[in-house]
Tab-separated table of C-alpha atoms and ligand atoms in Angstrom:
chain	number	residue	atom	x	y	z
A	1	MET	CA	0.000	0.000	0.000
A	2	LYS	CA	1.259	3.441	-0.955
A	3	LEU	CA	-0.950	6.137	0.425
A	4	ILE	CA	-0.874	9.913	0.775
A	5	LEU	CA	-2.775	11.597	3.615
A	6	LEU	CA	-3.681	15.207	2.842
A	7	GLY	CA	-5.180	17.788	5.165
A	8	PRO	CA	-4.292	20.951	7.067
A	9	PRO	CA	-2.199	20.900	10.246
A	10	GLY	CA	-4.310	19.383	13.019
A	11	ALA	CA	-6.488	17.307	10.680
A	12	GLY	CA	-5.192	14.150	12.352
A	13	LYS	CA	-2.839	12.881	9.618
A	14	GLY	CA	-0.149	11.824	12.103
A	15	THR	CA	-2.565	10.168	14.534
A	16	GLN	CA	-4.300	8.247	11.757
A	17	ALA	CA	-1.040	7.313	9.984
A	18	LYS	CA	0.199	5.720	13.233
A	19	ARG	CA	-3.012	3.689	13.522
A	20	LEU	CA	-2.794	2.529	9.888
A	21	GLU	CA	0.862	1.659	10.442
A	22	GLU	CA	-0.187	-0.782	13.192
A	23	ASN	CA	-3.154	-2.150	11.221
A	24	TYR	CA	-1.575	-2.649	7.819
A	25	GLY	CA	2.132	-3.177	8.687
A	26	VAL	CA	3.250	-0.230	6.577
A	27	ILE	CA	5.553	2.656	7.476
A	28	GLN	CA	4.498	6.221	8.319
A	29	ILE	CA	6.723	8.731	6.553
A	30	SER	CA	6.255	12.106	8.232
A	31	THR	CA	8.379	14.899	6.777
A	32	GLY	CA	7.575	17.051	9.836
A	33	ASP	CA	8.976	14.334	12.166
A	34	MET	CA	12.040	13.935	9.925
A	35	LEU	CA	12.706	17.675	10.060
A	36	ARG	CA	12.194	17.813	13.838
A	37	GLU	CA	14.784	15.024	14.185
A	38	GLU	CA	17.199	17.064	12.049
A	39	VAL	CA	16.589	20.116	14.252
A	40	GLU	CA	17.115	18.015	17.391
A	41	ALA	CA	20.368	16.601	15.970
A	42	LYS	CA	21.501	20.168	15.140
A	43	SER	CA	22.340	19.032	11.590
A	44	LYS	CA	22.884	21.390	8.660
A	45	ILE	CA	19.356	20.673	7.343
A	46	GLY	CA	17.956	21.182	10.845
A	47	GLY	CA	19.691	24.542	11.099
A	48	GLN	CA	18.198	25.672	7.784
A	49	ALA	CA	14.717	24.382	8.608
A	50	LYS	CA	14.233	25.561	12.206
A	51	GLU	CA	13.476	29.217	11.585
A	52	LEU	CA	11.030	28.430	8.765
A	53	MET	CA	9.251	25.801	10.851
A	54	ASP	CA	8.938	28.124	13.856
A	55	ALA	CA	7.409	30.766	11.593
A	56	GLY	CA	4.925	28.252	10.158
A	57	ASP	CA	6.441	28.513	6.668
A	58	LEU	CA	7.322	25.605	4.405
A	59	VAL	CA	10.957	24.562	3.948
A	60	PRO	CA	12.374	24.578	0.371
A	61	ASP	CA	11.067	21.867	-1.966
A	62	GLU	CA	14.556	20.513	-2.855
A	63	MET	CA	15.391	19.890	0.805
A	64	ILE	CA	12.253	17.857	1.426
A	65	ILE	CA	12.366	15.979	-1.899
A	66	ASP	CA	15.913	14.764	-1.097
A	67	LEU	CA	14.797	13.592	2.343
A	68	ILE	CA	11.865	11.639	0.871
A	69	ALA	CA	13.942	10.061	-1.915
A	70	SER	CA	16.438	8.575	0.530
A	71	CYS	CA	13.656	7.410	2.840
A	72	ILE	CA	11.609	5.547	0.200
A	73	ASP	CA	14.711	3.552	-0.761
A	74	LYS	CA	15.068	2.127	2.735
A	75	HIS	CA	14.336	-1.550	3.253
A	76	GLU	CA	11.520	-0.969	5.781
A	77	CYS	CA	9.524	1.006	3.183
A	78	GLN	CA	9.363	-1.908	0.744
A	79	LYS	CA	6.134	-3.249	2.309
A	80	GLY	CA	4.412	0.082	1.702
A	81	PHE	CA	4.132	3.509	3.283
A	82	ILE	CA	1.839	6.349	4.248
A	83	LEU	CA	3.059	9.808	3.368
A	84	ASP	CA	2.068	12.267	6.103
A	85	GLY	CA	2.895	15.917	5.366
A	86	PHE	CA	4.311	15.278	1.895
A	87	PRO	CA	3.726	16.379	-0.833
A	88	ARG	CA	2.779	19.893	0.271
A	89	THR	CA	3.332	21.839	-2.979
A	90	THR	CA	2.759	21.136	-6.679
A	91	PRO	CA	6.531	20.810	-7.399
A	92	GLN	CA	6.732	18.208	-4.584
A	93	ALA	CA	3.789	16.268	-6.097
A	94	VAL	CA	5.441	16.351	-9.535
A	95	ALA	CA	8.773	15.219	-8.028
A	96	LEU	CA	7.014	12.355	-6.245
A	97	ASP	CA	5.407	11.190	-9.507
A	98	LYS	CA	8.837	11.191	-11.132
A	99	MET	CA	10.345	9.283	-8.200
A	100	PHE	CA	7.584	6.636	-8.383
A	101	ASP	CA	8.105	6.277	-12.160
A	102	GLU	CA	11.873	5.872	-11.784
A	103	LYS	CA	11.529	3.317	-8.980
A	104	GLY	CA	8.650	1.423	-10.653
A	105	LEU	CA	6.302	2.171	-7.736
A	106	GLU	CA	2.562	2.802	-7.964
A	107	LEU	CA	0.501	5.126	-5.838
A	108	ASP	CA	-2.714	3.527	-4.536
A	109	LEU	CA	-4.713	6.337	-3.013
A	110	VAL	CA	-4.671	9.968	-1.860
A	111	ILE	CA	-7.034	10.644	1.040
A	112	GLU	CA	-7.998	14.173	1.986
A	113	ILE	CA	-9.087	14.616	5.618
A	114	LYS	CA	-11.575	17.504	5.546
A	115	VAL	CA	-11.775	19.759	8.624
A	116	ASP	CA	-12.739	23.316	9.674
A	117	ASP	CA	-9.893	25.820	10.075
A	118	GLU	CA	-11.137	27.397	13.293
A	119	ALA	CA	-11.344	24.061	15.065
A	120	MET	CA	-7.733	23.369	14.029
A	121	VAL	CA	-6.377	26.319	16.012
A	122	GLU	CA	-7.900	24.934	19.217
A	123	ARG	CA	-6.914	21.352	18.378
A	124	ILE	CA	-3.276	22.221	17.739
A	125	SER	CA	-2.758	24.778	20.489
A	126	GLY	CA	-3.739	22.236	23.157
A	127	ARG	CA	-1.874	19.155	21.980
A	128	TYR	CA	1.147	17.530	23.587
A	129	THR	CA	2.891	14.156	23.555
A	130	CYS	CA	4.545	11.786	25.991
A	131	SER	CA	8.301	12.281	25.587
A	132	LYS	CA	8.958	8.573	26.255
A	133	CYS	CA	6.483	6.779	23.930
A	134	GLY	CA	5.070	9.563	21.745
A	135	ALA	CA	1.418	9.002	22.762
A	136	GLY	CA	-0.661	12.082	21.932
A	137	TYR	CA	-2.822	14.070	24.381
A	138	HIS	CA	-4.842	17.284	24.423
A	139	ASP	CA	-5.546	19.836	27.190
A	140	SER	CA	-9.321	19.689	26.540
A	141	PHE	CA	-10.156	16.677	24.383
A	142	GLN	CA	-7.823	13.903	25.477
A	143	LYS	CA	-6.378	14.143	28.970
A	144	PRO	CA	-4.458	11.220	30.494
A	145	GLU	CA	-6.538	9.219	33.013
A	146	THR	CA	-4.185	10.268	35.824
A	147	GLU	CA	-3.018	13.829	35.420
A	148	GLY	CA	0.645	14.019	34.462
A	149	VAL	CA	1.011	10.270	33.817
A	150	CYS	CA	0.986	8.722	30.334
A	151	ASP	CA	-1.811	6.112	29.956
A	152	ASN	CA	0.315	4.116	27.545
A	153	CYS	CA	3.746	3.841	29.239
A	154	GLY	CA	3.486	5.554	32.641
A	155	GLY	CA	5.932	8.268	31.554
A	156	THR	CA	5.690	11.604	33.351
A	157	ASP	CA	7.589	13.789	30.927
A	158	PHE	CA	5.566	15.505	28.190
A	159	SER	CA	6.494	17.888	25.396
A	160	ARG	CA	4.808	20.375	23.083
A	161	ARG	CA	5.959	21.255	19.570
A	162	SER	CA	7.428	24.753	19.404
A	163	ASP	CA	5.247	25.508	16.339
A	164	ASP	CA	2.006	24.424	18.061
A	165	ASN	CA	0.955	27.912	19.191
A	166	ALA	CA	-2.051	29.904	17.933
A	167	GLU	CA	0.007	32.436	15.951
A	168	THR	CA	2.135	29.875	14.097
A	169	VAL	CA	-0.899	27.671	13.493
A	170	ARG	CA	-2.527	30.504	11.526
A	171	SER	CA	0.579	30.796	9.293
A	172	ARG	CA	0.620	27.023	8.838
A	173	LEU	CA	-3.061	27.054	7.823
A	174	LEU	CA	-2.368	29.865	5.364
A	175	ALA	CA	0.548	27.897	3.879
A	176	TYR	CA	-1.812	24.931	3.540
A	177	HIS	CA	-4.488	26.881	1.664
A	178	GLU	CA	-2.051	28.712	-0.585
A	179	GLN	CA	0.504	26.020	-1.340
A	180	THR	CA	-0.956	22.608	-0.525
A	181	GLU	CA	-4.629	22.849	-1.504
A	182	PRO	CA	-3.834	23.073	-5.257
A	183	ILE	CA	-2.522	19.492	-5.154
A	184	ILE	CA	-6.011	18.273	-4.210
A	185	SER	CA	-7.214	18.999	-7.758
A	186	TYR	CA	-3.897	17.652	-9.115
A	187	TYR	CA	-4.693	14.230	-7.618
A	188	LYS	CA	-8.416	14.526	-8.382
A	189	LYS	CA	-7.612	14.882	-12.101
A	190	LYS	CA	-5.395	11.802	-11.911
A	191	GLY	CA	-8.260	9.852	-10.296
A	192	PHE	CA	-6.465	9.104	-6.991
A	193	LEU	CA	-8.388	11.375	-4.641
A	194	LYS	CA	-10.927	10.355	-1.986
A	195	SER	CA	-12.163	12.545	0.876
A	196	ILE	CA	-13.297	11.787	4.415
A	197	ASP	CA	-14.797	13.833	7.272
A	198	GLY	CA	-12.074	14.653	9.823
A	199	MET	CA	-14.388	16.480	12.234
A	200	THR	CA	-15.724	13.258	13.773
A	201	ALA	CA	-14.208	11.202	16.628
A	202	ILE	CA	-10.697	9.756	16.122
A	203	ASP	CA	-12.055	6.169	15.995
A	204	ASP	CA	-14.641	7.158	13.402
A	205	VAL	CA	-11.991	8.791	11.178
A	206	THR	CA	-9.986	5.539	11.376
A	207	LYS	CA	-13.126	3.616	10.392
A	208	GLN	CA	-13.700	5.862	7.365
A	209	LEU	CA	-10.067	5.392	6.315
A	210	LYS	CA	-10.225	1.627	6.633
A	211	GLU	CA	-13.405	1.530	4.549
A	212	LEU	CA	-11.628	3.393	1.753
A	213	ILE	CA	-8.436	1.358	1.962
A	214	GLY	CA	-10.289	-1.956	2.213
B	1	AMP	P1	4.126	18.931	10.182
B	1	AMP	O1	4.691	18.129	11.306
B	1	AMP	O2	3.740	18.099	9.016
B	1	AMP	O3	3.013	19.849	10.651
B	1	AMP	O4	5.318	19.874	9.647
B	1	AMP	C1	5.931	20.830	10.512
B	1	AMP	C2	6.680	21.843	9.671
B	1	AMP	O5	7.728	21.184	8.931
B	1	AMP	C3	5.867	22.569	8.616
B	1	AMP	O6	5.161	23.690	9.143
B	1	AMP	C4	6.956	22.974	7.623
B	1	AMP	O7	7.710	24.079	8.097
B	1	AMP	C5	7.878	21.768	7.647
B	1	AMP	N1	7.481	20.752	6.633
B	1	AMP	C6	7.042	19.492	6.866
B	1	AMP	N2	6.794	18.836	5.725
B	1	AMP	C7	7.064	19.704	4.725
B	1	AMP	C8	6.980	19.641	3.309
B	1	AMP	N3	6.554	18.519	2.677
B	1	AMP	N4	7.356	20.726	2.597
B	1	AMP	C9	7.786	21.845	3.189
B	1	AMP	N5	7.873	21.998	4.530
B	1	AMP	C10	7.514	20.932	5.298
């Protein structure tokens, strides 16, 4: 299975990709996670990306296309993958097509998770993760059963993304509408696009995805 999840920041792409990863034995490829690792490692790429990410802007296409190309070649991606956060611009979508052609790969499906912008600001501003196992929580919608203790692993250390604040979220939403939305019609024309409602409960969104994937 080779799948692209599209949707604005906060739509639930990462959460759903992780669930599909467990269900279908495929790999989640998140360009945001890859960049955050580069920032953490204080690499050259990380240094170039940090300021743009903190401002809610996209990093240059070439940087992200190179990261994806080396990732798809890895052994663990051979069983299939879910692209989460890539492609985000038309040049990235065109580069991905070229990469698939060169490697003899075929895209199965592009799924757009439809949500309301205003709800995304609240969703993103309140989210945080367990530093030990990566389980996701939210100040209002998904608190751990015992305050300050991760339900999944018992960890007590949590972190928030530096770009998950109301101001940056608005820039990220703007970047989505201006630069990413055009690829929805790009994939529609190619006959790959399906849409689901991302405003329902997390379990229901997973159900809708599974129905489409089969
Ligand atoms: P995400 O975790 O997908 O919300 O991505 C966090 C940030 O990483 C974005 O706001 C961008 O600055 C950067 N980023 C992630 N993926 C891409 C991409 N495909 N193209 C350009 N920038 C990206």
